Short mmCIF file of C-alpha atoms and ligand atoms in Angstrom, two decimals:
data_model
loop_
_atom_site.label_atom_id
_atom_site.label_comp_id
_atom_site.label_asym_id
_atom_site.label_seq_id
_atom_site.Cartn_x
_atom_site.Cartn_y
_atom_site.Cartn_z
CA MET A 1 93.84 108.47 109.62
CA LYS A 2 91.40 110.76 110.98
CA ARG A 3 89.60 107.68 112.05
CA LEU A 4 92.44 106.49 114.44
CA GLN A 5 92.83 109.98 115.85
CA ASN A 6 89.67 109.69 116.90
CA LEU A 7 90.25 106.20 118.61
CA ALA A 8 92.98 107.58 120.29
CA ASP A 9 91.20 111.04 121.20
CA GLU A 10 88.97 108.10 122.62
CA ALA A 11 91.11 106.09 124.51
CA ARG A 12 92.84 109.04 126.42
CA LEU A 13 89.41 110.28 127.02
CA THR A 14 87.61 107.30 128.24
CA LEU A 15 90.74 107.41 131.07
CA ALA A 16 90.40 110.81 131.90
CA ASN A 17 86.60 109.77 132.74
CA ILE A 18 88.01 106.53 134.92
CA THR A 19 90.48 108.32 136.53
CA ASP A 20 87.57 110.98 137.05
CA ALA A 21 85.34 108.04 138.60
CA ALA A 22 87.94 106.57 140.91
CA THR A 23 88.30 109.72 142.86
CA ASP A 24 84.27 109.81 142.63
CA LEU A 25 84.68 106.23 144.56
CA THR A 26 84.96 107.73 148.01
CA VAL A 27 82.85 111.33 147.33
CA PRO A 28 81.05 111.97 144.57
CA SER A 29 82.17 114.89 142.29
CA VAL A 30 80.09 117.63 140.33
CA ARG A 31 82.35 119.25 137.35
CA LEU A 32 80.51 122.39 136.10
CA GLY A 33 81.38 124.56 133.49
CA VAL A 34 81.48 128.15 133.48
CA THR A 35 81.71 129.87 129.86
CA GLY A 36 80.72 132.93 128.28
CA LEU A 37 82.07 135.79 125.94
CA ALA A 38 84.79 137.99 127.20
CA ARG A 39 83.70 140.21 129.93
CA ALA A 40 80.74 137.82 130.41
CA GLY A 41 80.88 137.57 134.01
CA LYS A 42 82.94 134.68 135.05
CA THR A 43 85.82 135.49 137.08
CA VAL A 44 82.79 138.04 139.11
CA PHE A 45 80.76 134.37 138.91
CA ILE A 46 82.57 132.02 140.12
CA THR A 47 84.65 134.47 143.25
CA ALA A 48 80.84 135.06 144.20
CA LEU A 49 79.80 131.28 144.06
CA VAL A 50 82.84 130.17 146.60
CA HIS A 51 82.14 133.20 148.80
CA ASN A 52 78.83 132.56 149.09
CA LEU A 53 79.02 129.08 149.88
CA VAL A 54 82.25 129.20 152.33
CA HIS A 55 80.94 132.25 154.39
CA GLY A 56 77.60 130.96 154.01
CA GLY A 57 76.02 134.04 152.31
CA ARG A 58 72.18 135.12 152.40
CA LEU A 59 71.02 131.92 149.93
CA PRO A 60 67.58 131.84 150.47
CA VAL A 61 66.53 129.71 147.48
CA PHE A 62 69.16 127.75 147.85
CA GLY A 63 67.53 124.47 149.19
CA ALA A 64 70.67 123.13 151.69
CA ALA A 65 71.58 126.04 152.73
CA ALA A 66 67.98 127.37 153.47
CA GLY A 67 66.97 124.54 155.18
CA GLY A 68 70.39 124.85 157.55
CA ARG A 69 72.14 121.72 155.75
CA LEU A 70 74.77 122.75 154.55
CA THR A 71 77.60 122.24 157.48
CA ARG A 72 80.53 123.62 155.24
CA ALA A 73 82.25 124.44 152.08
CA PHE A 74 85.71 124.62 151.98
CA LEU A 75 88.38 124.78 149.32
CA GLN A 76 90.68 121.82 148.17
CA PRO A 77 93.37 120.93 145.85
CA GLN A 78 91.48 120.65 142.56
CA PRO A 79 92.29 116.79 141.18
CA ASP A 80 93.85 118.46 137.03
CA ASP A 81 97.29 119.11 137.60
CA ALA A 82 98.05 120.50 134.49
CA VAL A 83 95.19 122.89 134.84
CA PRO A 84 95.84 126.19 136.13
CA ARG A 85 93.92 127.25 139.68
CA PHE A 86 91.34 129.86 139.07
CA ASP A 87 93.10 132.73 141.31
CA TYR A 88 89.78 132.64 143.79
CA GLU A 89 91.66 134.38 146.74
CA THR A 90 93.27 137.48 144.46
CA HIS A 91 90.12 138.06 143.07
CA VAL A 92 88.13 137.65 146.45
CA ALA A 93 90.97 140.44 147.97
CA ALA A 94 90.27 142.60 144.59
CA LEU A 95 86.20 142.66 144.88
CA VAL A 96 86.15 142.80 148.80
CA ASP A 97 89.17 144.86 150.04
CA GLU A 98 90.00 147.09 147.22
CA ARG A 99 86.52 147.23 145.88
CA ILE A 100 87.80 146.79 141.99
CA TRP A 101 86.92 144.11 139.31
CA PRO A 102 88.77 141.60 139.02
CA GLN A 103 90.93 140.52 136.83
CA SER A 104 88.82 138.81 133.75
CA THR A 105 89.04 134.96 132.52
CA ARG A 106 91.87 134.72 129.53
CA GLN A 107 91.70 130.95 129.82
CA VAL A 108 90.66 127.65 131.11
CA SER A 109 91.20 127.50 134.83
CA GLU A 110 89.85 124.80 137.67
CA LEU A 111 88.78 125.39 141.52
CA ARG A 112 87.80 122.61 143.85
CA LEU A 113 85.44 123.70 146.55
CA THR A 114 84.14 120.62 148.47
CA ILE A 115 81.02 120.50 150.33
CA GLU A 116 79.26 119.24 153.28
CA TYR A 117 75.99 118.49 154.07
CA GLU A 118 72.85 116.76 155.87
CA SER A 119 71.11 114.68 153.54
CA ALA A 120 67.26 115.84 153.86
CA SER A 121 66.26 112.36 153.04
CA TYR A 122 66.09 110.25 156.80
CA LEU A 123 67.70 106.82 155.08
CA SER A 124 70.43 109.25 153.27
CA ARG A 125 71.14 110.89 156.47
CA LYS A 126 71.38 107.51 158.84
CA LEU A 127 74.68 106.66 155.98
CA GLY A 128 76.74 110.21 157.97
CA PRO A 129 76.71 113.09 156.47
CA GLY A 130 77.09 114.20 152.86
CA LYS A 131 80.23 115.55 150.83
CA LEU A 132 80.34 117.19 147.12
CA HIS A 133 83.54 118.03 145.14
CA LEU A 134 82.22 121.02 142.62
CA ASP A 135 84.80 121.20 140.54
CA VAL A 136 84.61 124.56 138.61
CA ILE A 137 85.84 124.64 135.06
CA ASP A 138 85.92 128.25 133.73
CA TYR A 139 87.18 128.65 130.06
CA PRO A 140 86.37 131.62 127.26
CA GLY A 141 83.06 131.16 125.34
CA GLU A 142 84.74 131.89 122.59
CA TRP A 143 86.79 128.43 122.71
CA LEU A 144 83.11 127.19 122.93
CA LEU A 145 82.50 128.72 119.78
CA ASP A 146 85.25 127.11 117.84
CA LEU A 147 83.60 123.51 118.41
CA PRO A 148 81.54 123.42 115.01
CA LEU A 149 85.00 123.84 113.25
CA LEU A 150 85.61 120.67 113.87
CA LYS A 151 83.20 119.28 111.52
CA LYS A 152 83.61 122.17 109.27
CA SER A 153 86.22 121.73 106.10
CA TYR A 154 88.47 124.59 105.28
CA ALA A 155 86.45 125.38 101.94
CA GLU A 156 83.26 125.49 104.60
CA PHE A 157 84.68 127.64 107.10
CA SER A 158 86.34 129.92 104.54
CA ALA A 159 82.32 130.54 102.64
CA GLU A 160 81.09 130.97 106.30
CA ALA A 161 83.21 133.45 107.12
CA LEU A 162 83.24 135.48 104.41
CA SER A 163 79.81 135.76 104.40
CA ARG A 164 79.42 136.76 107.41
CA ALA A 165 82.50 139.43 106.45
CA ARG A 166 80.62 140.63 103.40
CA ALA A 167 76.95 140.88 105.17
CA ALA A 168 75.74 144.49 105.26
CA ASN A 169 76.55 144.42 109.01
CA ARG A 170 79.56 143.93 108.91
CA ALA A 171 80.64 144.59 105.64
CA GLN A 172 82.19 148.22 106.34
CA ILE A 173 84.18 146.72 109.16
CA ALA A 174 85.69 144.29 107.41
CA ALA A 175 86.41 146.73 104.55
CA PRO A 176 90.60 146.23 105.40
CA PHE A 177 89.93 142.86 105.37
CA LEU A 178 88.59 142.27 102.23
CA GLN A 179 90.89 144.87 100.66
CA GLU A 180 93.97 143.12 101.70
CA LEU A 181 91.89 139.53 100.42
CA ASP A 182 91.50 140.63 97.28
CA LYS A 183 95.07 141.00 96.50
CA ILE A 184 95.68 137.34 97.21
CA ASP A 185 95.96 134.62 94.72
CA PRO A 186 95.04 131.51 96.02
CA ASP A 187 96.55 129.23 93.59
CA GLY A 188 99.86 131.76 93.81
CA PRO A 189 102.86 130.22 95.69
CA GLU A 190 102.60 130.33 99.53
CA THR A 191 104.67 133.32 101.39
CA GLU A 192 104.71 134.12 104.87
CA THR A 193 104.52 137.64 104.31
CA GLU A 194 101.16 137.79 103.18
CA ALA A 195 100.30 134.68 105.35
CA GLN A 196 100.87 136.92 108.13
CA ARG A 197 99.52 139.98 106.70
CA LEU A 198 96.26 138.61 105.54
CA SER A 199 95.87 137.03 108.92
CA GLY A 200 96.91 140.25 110.68
CA ALA A 201 93.68 141.87 109.11
CA PHE A 202 91.54 139.41 109.76
CA LYS A 203 92.45 139.70 113.27
CA THR A 204 92.27 143.35 113.53
CA TYR A 205 88.67 143.17 111.73
CA LEU A 206 87.36 140.20 114.70
CA ALA A 207 88.36 142.52 117.31
CA ALA A 208 86.67 145.43 115.94
CA CYS A 209 83.70 143.24 115.55
CA ARG A 210 83.60 142.94 120.00
CA GLU A 211 84.26 146.32 120.21
CA ASP A 212 81.55 148.02 122.39
CA THR A 213 79.81 150.12 119.72
CA HIS A 214 79.30 146.94 117.68
CA ALA A 215 79.57 144.16 120.38
CA LEU A 216 79.38 140.93 117.60
CA SER A 217 79.67 137.35 119.22
CA MET A 218 80.10 134.91 116.66
CA LEU A 219 83.78 135.77 115.77
CA PRO A 220 85.63 132.33 114.99
CA PRO A 221 88.04 131.38 115.62
CA GLY A 222 88.15 132.42 118.97
CA ARG A 223 91.67 132.09 119.95
CA PHE A 224 92.11 134.77 117.12
CA LEU A 225 90.78 137.39 120.11
CA MET A 226 92.30 135.06 122.84
CA PRO A 227 95.82 134.05 121.91
CA GLY A 228 97.06 132.43 124.90
CA ASP A 229 100.57 131.05 124.67
CA LEU A 230 99.71 130.08 120.82
CA ASP A 231 99.98 133.71 119.61
CA GLY A 232 102.20 134.20 116.85
CA SER A 233 102.50 130.34 116.03
CA PRO A 234 100.90 129.07 112.28
CA ALA A 235 98.40 127.28 113.80
CA LEU A 236 97.09 130.85 114.53
CA THR A 237 98.14 132.58 111.23
CA PHE A 238 95.93 132.03 109.15
CA ALA A 239 92.71 133.73 107.47
CA PRO A 240 89.53 132.49 105.06
CA LEU A 241 90.17 132.88 101.36
CA ASP A 242 87.80 132.76 98.30
CA ILE A 243 87.41 129.15 97.21
CA ALA A 244 84.98 127.80 95.65
CA PHE A 245 83.25 124.90 97.43
CA ASP A 246 83.49 122.10 95.49
CA ALA A 247 86.68 123.07 94.19
CA ALA A 248 89.76 120.60 93.39
CA PRO A 249 92.32 119.95 96.21
CA ALA A 250 94.69 122.51 97.15
CA ARG A 251 98.00 122.13 95.03
CA SER A 252 101.10 121.96 97.13
CA GLY A 253 103.31 124.79 97.57
CA THR A 254 100.20 127.08 97.00
CA PHE A 255 98.80 129.83 99.16
CA ARG A 256 95.46 128.25 99.77
CA ALA A 257 97.61 124.88 100.38
CA MET A 258 99.33 126.64 103.00
CA MET A 259 96.22 128.00 104.91
CA GLU A 260 94.28 124.69 104.54
CA ARG A 261 96.77 123.30 106.36
CA ARG A 262 97.18 125.77 109.23
CA TYR A 263 93.41 125.53 109.85
CA GLU A 264 93.99 121.94 110.29
CA ALA A 265 96.33 122.81 112.65
CA TYR A 266 94.16 124.69 114.77
CA LYS A 267 91.63 122.28 114.90
CA SER A 268 94.26 119.43 115.51
CA HIS A 269 95.98 121.55 118.26
CA VAL A 270 93.86 124.09 119.84
CA VAL A 271 90.22 122.75 119.44
CA ARG A 272 90.62 119.34 119.58
CA PRO A 273 92.56 119.00 123.02
CA PHE A 274 90.58 121.66 124.12
CA PHE A 275 87.20 119.46 123.48
CA ARG A 276 89.13 116.22 124.72
CA ASP A 277 90.52 117.63 127.77
CA HIS A 278 88.13 120.13 128.78
CA PHE A 279 84.70 119.99 127.44
CA ALA A 280 83.72 116.58 126.85
CA ARG A 281 84.24 115.92 131.14
CA LEU A 282 81.72 118.23 132.07
CA ASP A 283 78.16 117.32 134.06
CA ARG A 284 76.50 120.70 133.97
CA GLN A 285 77.22 123.89 132.55
CA ILE A 286 75.82 127.80 133.12
CA VAL A 287 76.84 130.09 130.03
CA LEU A 288 76.52 133.71 131.12
CA VAL A 289 76.00 136.44 128.55
CA ASP A 290 76.12 139.65 128.65
CA VAL A 291 72.51 140.89 126.95
CA LEU A 292 72.95 144.48 128.40
CA HIS A 293 75.90 145.07 125.95
CA ALA A 294 74.26 143.46 123.17
CA LEU A 295 71.06 145.57 123.46
CA ASN A 296 73.17 148.44 123.73
CA ALA A 297 74.47 147.95 120.80
CA GLY A 298 71.07 147.30 118.36
CA PRO A 299 69.72 144.66 116.81
CA ASP A 300 72.85 143.45 114.81
CA ALA A 301 74.23 142.75 117.69
CA LEU A 302 71.21 140.88 119.44
CA ALA A 303 70.95 138.77 115.89
CA ASP A 304 74.82 137.66 116.62
CA LEU A 305 74.33 136.84 119.74
CA GLN A 306 71.16 134.70 119.14
CA ALA A 307 72.92 133.17 116.72
CA ALA A 308 76.01 132.27 118.91
CA LEU A 309 73.50 130.96 121.29
CA GLY A 310 72.52 128.86 118.55
CA GLU A 311 76.12 127.48 117.86
CA VAL A 312 76.53 127.04 122.00
CA LEU A 313 73.73 124.37 121.96
CA THR A 314 74.39 122.53 118.95
CA SER A 315 77.94 121.74 120.83
CA PHE A 316 75.93 120.42 123.56
CA ARG A 317 74.03 118.70 121.99
CA PRO A 318 75.94 117.06 119.09
CA GLY A 319 74.16 114.68 116.04
CA LYS A 320 74.00 111.47 117.03
CA ARG A 321 76.75 110.69 113.70
CA SER A 322 78.96 113.14 114.17
CA TRP A 323 82.41 111.75 116.19
CA LEU A 324 82.14 114.41 118.72
CA ALA A 325 78.98 112.39 119.86
CA SER A 326 80.44 109.04 119.59
CA ILE A 327 83.17 109.79 122.03
CA LEU A 328 81.46 111.61 124.36
CA THR A 329 80.62 109.52 127.60
CA ARG A 330 79.78 112.33 129.66
CA ARG A 331 76.35 113.87 129.13
CA ILE A 332 75.89 117.70 130.16
CA ASP A 333 72.33 117.43 131.27
CA ARG A 334 71.93 120.40 133.09
CA ILE A 335 72.38 123.82 131.24
CA LEU A 336 71.43 127.14 132.89
CA PHE A 337 71.79 130.32 130.23
CA ALA A 338 72.20 133.03 132.91
CA ALA A 339 72.01 137.21 131.63
CA THR A 340 74.37 138.84 133.76
CA LYS A 341 74.60 142.16 135.82
CA ALA A 342 71.15 142.75 136.27
CA ASP A 343 71.64 145.00 139.00
CA HIS A 344 72.16 147.75 136.60
CA LEU A 345 68.63 147.50 136.62
CA ASN A 346 65.85 148.27 138.85
CA ARG A 347 63.79 145.36 140.04
CA THR A 348 60.78 145.89 138.03
CA ASP A 349 63.30 145.00 134.63
CA HIS A 350 64.96 141.95 135.85
CA ASP A 351 61.46 139.55 134.34
CA ARG A 352 61.81 141.73 130.90
CA LEU A 353 65.53 140.62 130.89
CA GLN A 354 64.80 136.91 131.65
CA ALA A 355 62.46 137.82 129.17
CA ILE A 356 64.56 138.78 126.13
CA LEU A 357 67.36 136.16 127.41
CA LYS A 358 64.86 133.25 126.89
CA LEU A 359 63.44 134.76 123.31
CA LEU A 360 67.60 134.69 122.54
CA VAL A 361 67.74 130.82 123.43
CA GLN A 362 64.35 129.69 122.90
CA ARG A 363 64.97 130.13 118.90
CA GLY A 364 68.48 129.12 118.87
CA MET A 365 67.02 125.20 120.80
CA GLU A 366 64.38 125.43 117.64
CA HIS A 367 67.11 126.01 115.22
CA ALA A 368 68.94 123.54 116.41
CA ARG A 369 66.44 120.81 117.36
CA PHE A 370 67.90 120.92 120.84
CA LYS A 371 66.68 118.55 123.45
CA GLY A 372 67.87 116.26 126.03
CA ALA A 373 69.53 118.32 128.82
CA GLU A 374 67.31 120.35 131.53
CA VAL A 375 67.53 123.84 130.44
CA ASP A 376 66.87 126.97 132.68
CA ILE A 377 67.07 130.66 132.35
CA LEU A 378 67.78 133.63 134.07
CA ALA A 379 68.44 136.90 135.20
CA MET A 380 71.15 137.59 137.84
CA ALA A 381 73.76 139.53 139.57
CA ALA A 382 76.83 137.59 140.63
CA VAL A 383 77.75 140.44 142.59
CA ARG A 384 74.77 143.44 143.35
CA ALA A 385 76.59 146.89 142.66
CA THR A 386 73.80 148.62 143.35
CA ARG A 387 70.70 149.31 145.94
CA GLU A 388 66.83 149.65 144.53
CA ALA A 389 66.08 153.81 144.86
CA SER A 390 63.40 155.32 143.53
CA VAL A 391 64.33 159.00 141.97
CA LYS A 392 61.49 161.66 140.88
CA HIS A 393 61.39 162.59 137.49
CA ALA A 394 58.33 165.17 136.18
CA GLY A 395 56.48 164.83 138.96
CA GLU A 396 56.39 160.67 138.87
CA GLU A 397 58.64 158.54 140.93
CA LEU A 398 60.67 156.50 138.93
CA PRO A 399 62.29 153.42 139.73
CA ALA A 400 65.96 153.59 140.09
CA ILE A 401 69.27 152.13 140.97
CA LEU A 402 71.52 153.68 143.48
CA GLY A 403 75.48 153.24 143.17
CA THR A 404 79.05 154.41 142.77
CA PRO A 405 79.90 154.59 139.32
CA LEU A 406 83.60 153.14 138.49
CA PRO A 407 85.76 156.46 138.22
CA GLY A 408 85.82 157.93 134.29
CA GLU A 409 82.35 156.49 133.93
CA MET A 410 80.17 159.59 132.27
CA LEU A 411 76.71 160.25 132.00
CA ASP A 412 74.70 163.24 130.83
CA GLY A 413 78.41 164.62 129.97
CA LYS A 414 79.39 164.17 134.02
CA SER A 415 82.41 162.62 134.47
CA PHE A 416 82.32 160.51 138.18
CA ASP A 417 85.55 159.88 139.90
CA GLY A 418 84.65 156.77 141.11
CA MET A 419 83.78 158.01 145.16
CA SER A 420 80.34 159.24 144.80
CA GLU A 421 77.68 157.10 144.95
CA ILE A 422 74.49 158.41 142.74
CA ALA A 423 70.67 157.24 142.00
CA MET A 424 69.58 156.98 138.54
CA PHE A 425 67.02 155.82 136.36
CA PRO A 426 68.17 153.10 133.77
CA GLY A 427 65.39 153.15 131.44
CA ASP A 428 62.64 150.24 131.11
CA LEU A 429 63.53 147.21 128.80
CA PRO A 430 60.76 146.59 126.49
CA THR A 431 57.49 144.75 127.80
CA ASN A 432 57.71 142.76 124.51
CA PRO A 433 60.81 141.07 124.28
CA GLU A 434 60.39 140.81 120.02
CA SER A 435 60.92 144.60 119.62
CA ILE A 436 64.54 144.39 120.29
CA PHE A 437 65.16 143.56 116.86
CA ARG A 438 63.33 146.60 115.54
CA PRO A 439 66.00 149.22 114.54
CA VAL A 440 65.09 152.68 116.84
CA GLU A 441 64.23 155.95 114.98
CA SER A 442 65.47 158.54 117.11
CA SER A 443 64.12 161.99 117.25
CA SER A 444 66.12 163.09 113.89
CA GLU A 445 64.19 160.60 112.09
CA LYS A 446 67.76 158.61 111.84
CA VAL A 447 67.93 154.93 112.71
CA THR A 448 70.31 154.56 115.66
CA TYR A 449 71.95 151.56 116.96
CA GLY A 450 70.93 150.72 120.65
CA ASP A 451 68.27 152.01 122.29
CA PRO A 452 68.78 155.74 123.23
CA SER A 453 66.10 155.29 125.91
CA LEU A 454 68.17 153.02 127.91
CA GLN A 455 71.40 153.77 129.77
CA PHE A 456 74.08 152.02 131.86
CA LEU A 457 76.90 152.30 133.45
CA ARG A 458 79.83 150.66 135.25
CA PHE A 459 79.52 150.83 139.37
CA ARG A 460 82.35 149.65 141.79
CA PRO A 461 81.66 146.67 143.80
CA PRO A 462 79.58 147.47 146.79
CA LYS A 463 80.99 147.82 150.06
CA LEU A 464 80.21 145.04 152.43
CA GLN A 465 78.37 145.73 155.67
CA ARG A 466 79.88 144.38 159.44
CA THR A 467 78.13 142.97 161.30
CA ALA A 468 78.04 144.22 165.47
CA GLU A 469 80.73 141.74 165.70
CA GLY A 470 83.33 143.62 162.93
CA MET A 471 82.19 140.32 160.66
CA SER A 472 81.73 141.39 157.11
CA LEU A 473 78.40 139.67 155.59
CA SER A 474 78.96 137.98 151.93
CA LEU A 475 78.71 139.81 148.58
CA PRO A 476 75.71 140.96 147.75
CA HIS A 477 73.46 139.68 144.85
CA ILE A 478 70.83 138.67 143.01
CA ARG A 479 69.24 135.26 142.12
CA LEU A 480 72.87 133.63 142.67
CA ASP A 481 71.18 131.63 145.33
CA ARG A 482 68.70 130.59 142.38
CA ALA A 483 71.46 129.77 139.71
CA ILE A 484 73.29 127.38 142.63
CA GLU A 485 70.01 125.60 143.20
CA PHE A 486 69.24 124.66 139.40
CA LEU A 487 73.22 123.83 139.07
CA ILE A 488 73.61 121.33 142.57
CA GLY A 489 70.65 121.24 144.16
CA ASP A 490 69.74 118.00 143.09
CA ARG A 491 73.09 116.63 144.17
CA LEU A 492 72.86 117.77 147.76
CA ALA A 493 69.30 116.30 148.52
P1 GDP B 501 84.88 137.55 131.94
O1 GDP B 501 85.65 138.20 131.01
O2 GDP B 501 83.15 136.50 131.72
O3 GDP B 501 85.42 136.72 133.19
O4 GDP B 501 84.19 138.53 133.16
P2 GDP B 501 84.49 139.51 134.17
O5 GDP B 501 83.51 138.25 135.84
O6 GDP B 501 85.76 140.00 134.75
O7 GDP B 501 83.49 140.49 134.66
C1 GDP B 501 84.15 141.36 133.45
C2 GDP B 501 82.88 142.88 133.87
O8 GDP B 501 81.85 142.87 134.04
C3 GDP B 501 83.62 143.10 135.54
O9 GDP B 501 85.02 143.65 135.10
C4 GDP B 501 82.58 144.07 135.85
O10 GDP B 501 83.25 145.36 135.26
C5 GDP B 501 81.23 143.47 135.45
N1 GDP B 501 80.34 142.71 135.89
C6 GDP B 501 80.49 141.36 136.14
N2 GDP B 501 80.03 140.56 137.01
C7 GDP B 501 78.80 141.87 137.15
C8 GDP B 501 77.98 142.02 138.35
O11 GDP B 501 77.44 140.67 138.89
N3 GDP B 501 77.32 143.00 138.19
C9 GDP B 501 77.92 144.36 137.98
N4 GDP B 501 77.28 145.13 138.31
N5 GDP B 501 79.16 144.22 137.19
C10 GDP B 501 79.63 142.95 136.78
#
């Protein structure tokens, strides 16, 4: 049965890739996946990427733009009719006209940007102007973290989920769920009310782990936090149970059999279609990571983020014998991990932010014995909401940032109204990235989580400068051009 399912998937995927190839006959295309956990910055990144390419933004490290070879970039109808379109126009209007951050990603969406350029090589130029379709696929990182479930049985999923829930850093958050779990007899009769209660408690626990104070990342199943249109369906109403790894198969009619069936339904109705219809067709990938958010929450959040990045890498390069690998006809050949929101720090700290992300990813790469695709790591801000400044403190000049805090943001007991600009010293990231895993001792000798010397405020999007002719300039950024160069530079050579 499983084999048949794989064959059907394979046939459908091959067909999708042939269709992709057919539209490629005239114009080549790159399918770029943009992912990251909730609020990592996917929507802002795609909006800024498109805006800068369409409006000729300042992109000195992006070779085609810097060399004056970019003729024009414009939006065109996307190739997949059944995928929602990325709502670029609304997001730009929010950012540029209203100076508010756009509505975040909640589901998969797509946008096609067509780029016309002059080739750098004499020979290619003779063949006429070049054209490339950049198909941007935006999808929640939570869905990506679901892919490893495809190879896990319900017993394996349960064992892992419960060992995480009982670990020291989560046991307290998970207590209400674990109490509900204690009341359940897996071999007792199935009941919908119990299923809903247990699953509800499990979801509440996952949501609490994600809150700012904990900022944990490893929270599968992903749709429990981002349900989309399957909210309330049986496939999303299950929870892990205490069952032995080698237990005999569940008797039908039992609570355990019900949970197991729903877990399998989740895999076949949620995870597999995502894998087949979206993930398996990507050529390149950018993974956005809100490192500062995890740094703010402390060592547990960082260790969890590191584990999540390891899982992500495993999905990009499944083992040779896994069925994922067997139907992957297209292979992602470049992956960029980008620490977002670098504009929350002064320039002097950007390299340190990058070093921290590098440490987090490298451990994952070693763990997953990852090789094959080209991987790059950088710190960036897709939209730069601050400028550089320096502030005097105790006779010392400190590298600071200048920006307009969002209404309601607080600093030293003061609340901001979203109108006034301030200069602040956000603190320095550690020079030794390894130190991020050590709990910080506060002055009261109590161990606190999160480095109290770092303070991050959320700022409003920037006011766009206008030229003498009244044209508004493109959205400012930090190293967005480096990201674009790595992701598509070679395709515009
Ligand atoms: P998504 O859930 O991954 O789509 O996340 P968004 O792109 O909606 O970003 C979430 C929030 O992070 C935004 O509302 C902004 O407050 C903030 N953000 C994202 N990117 C940037 C950036 O480049 N600079 C700054 N200052 N804030 C950003």
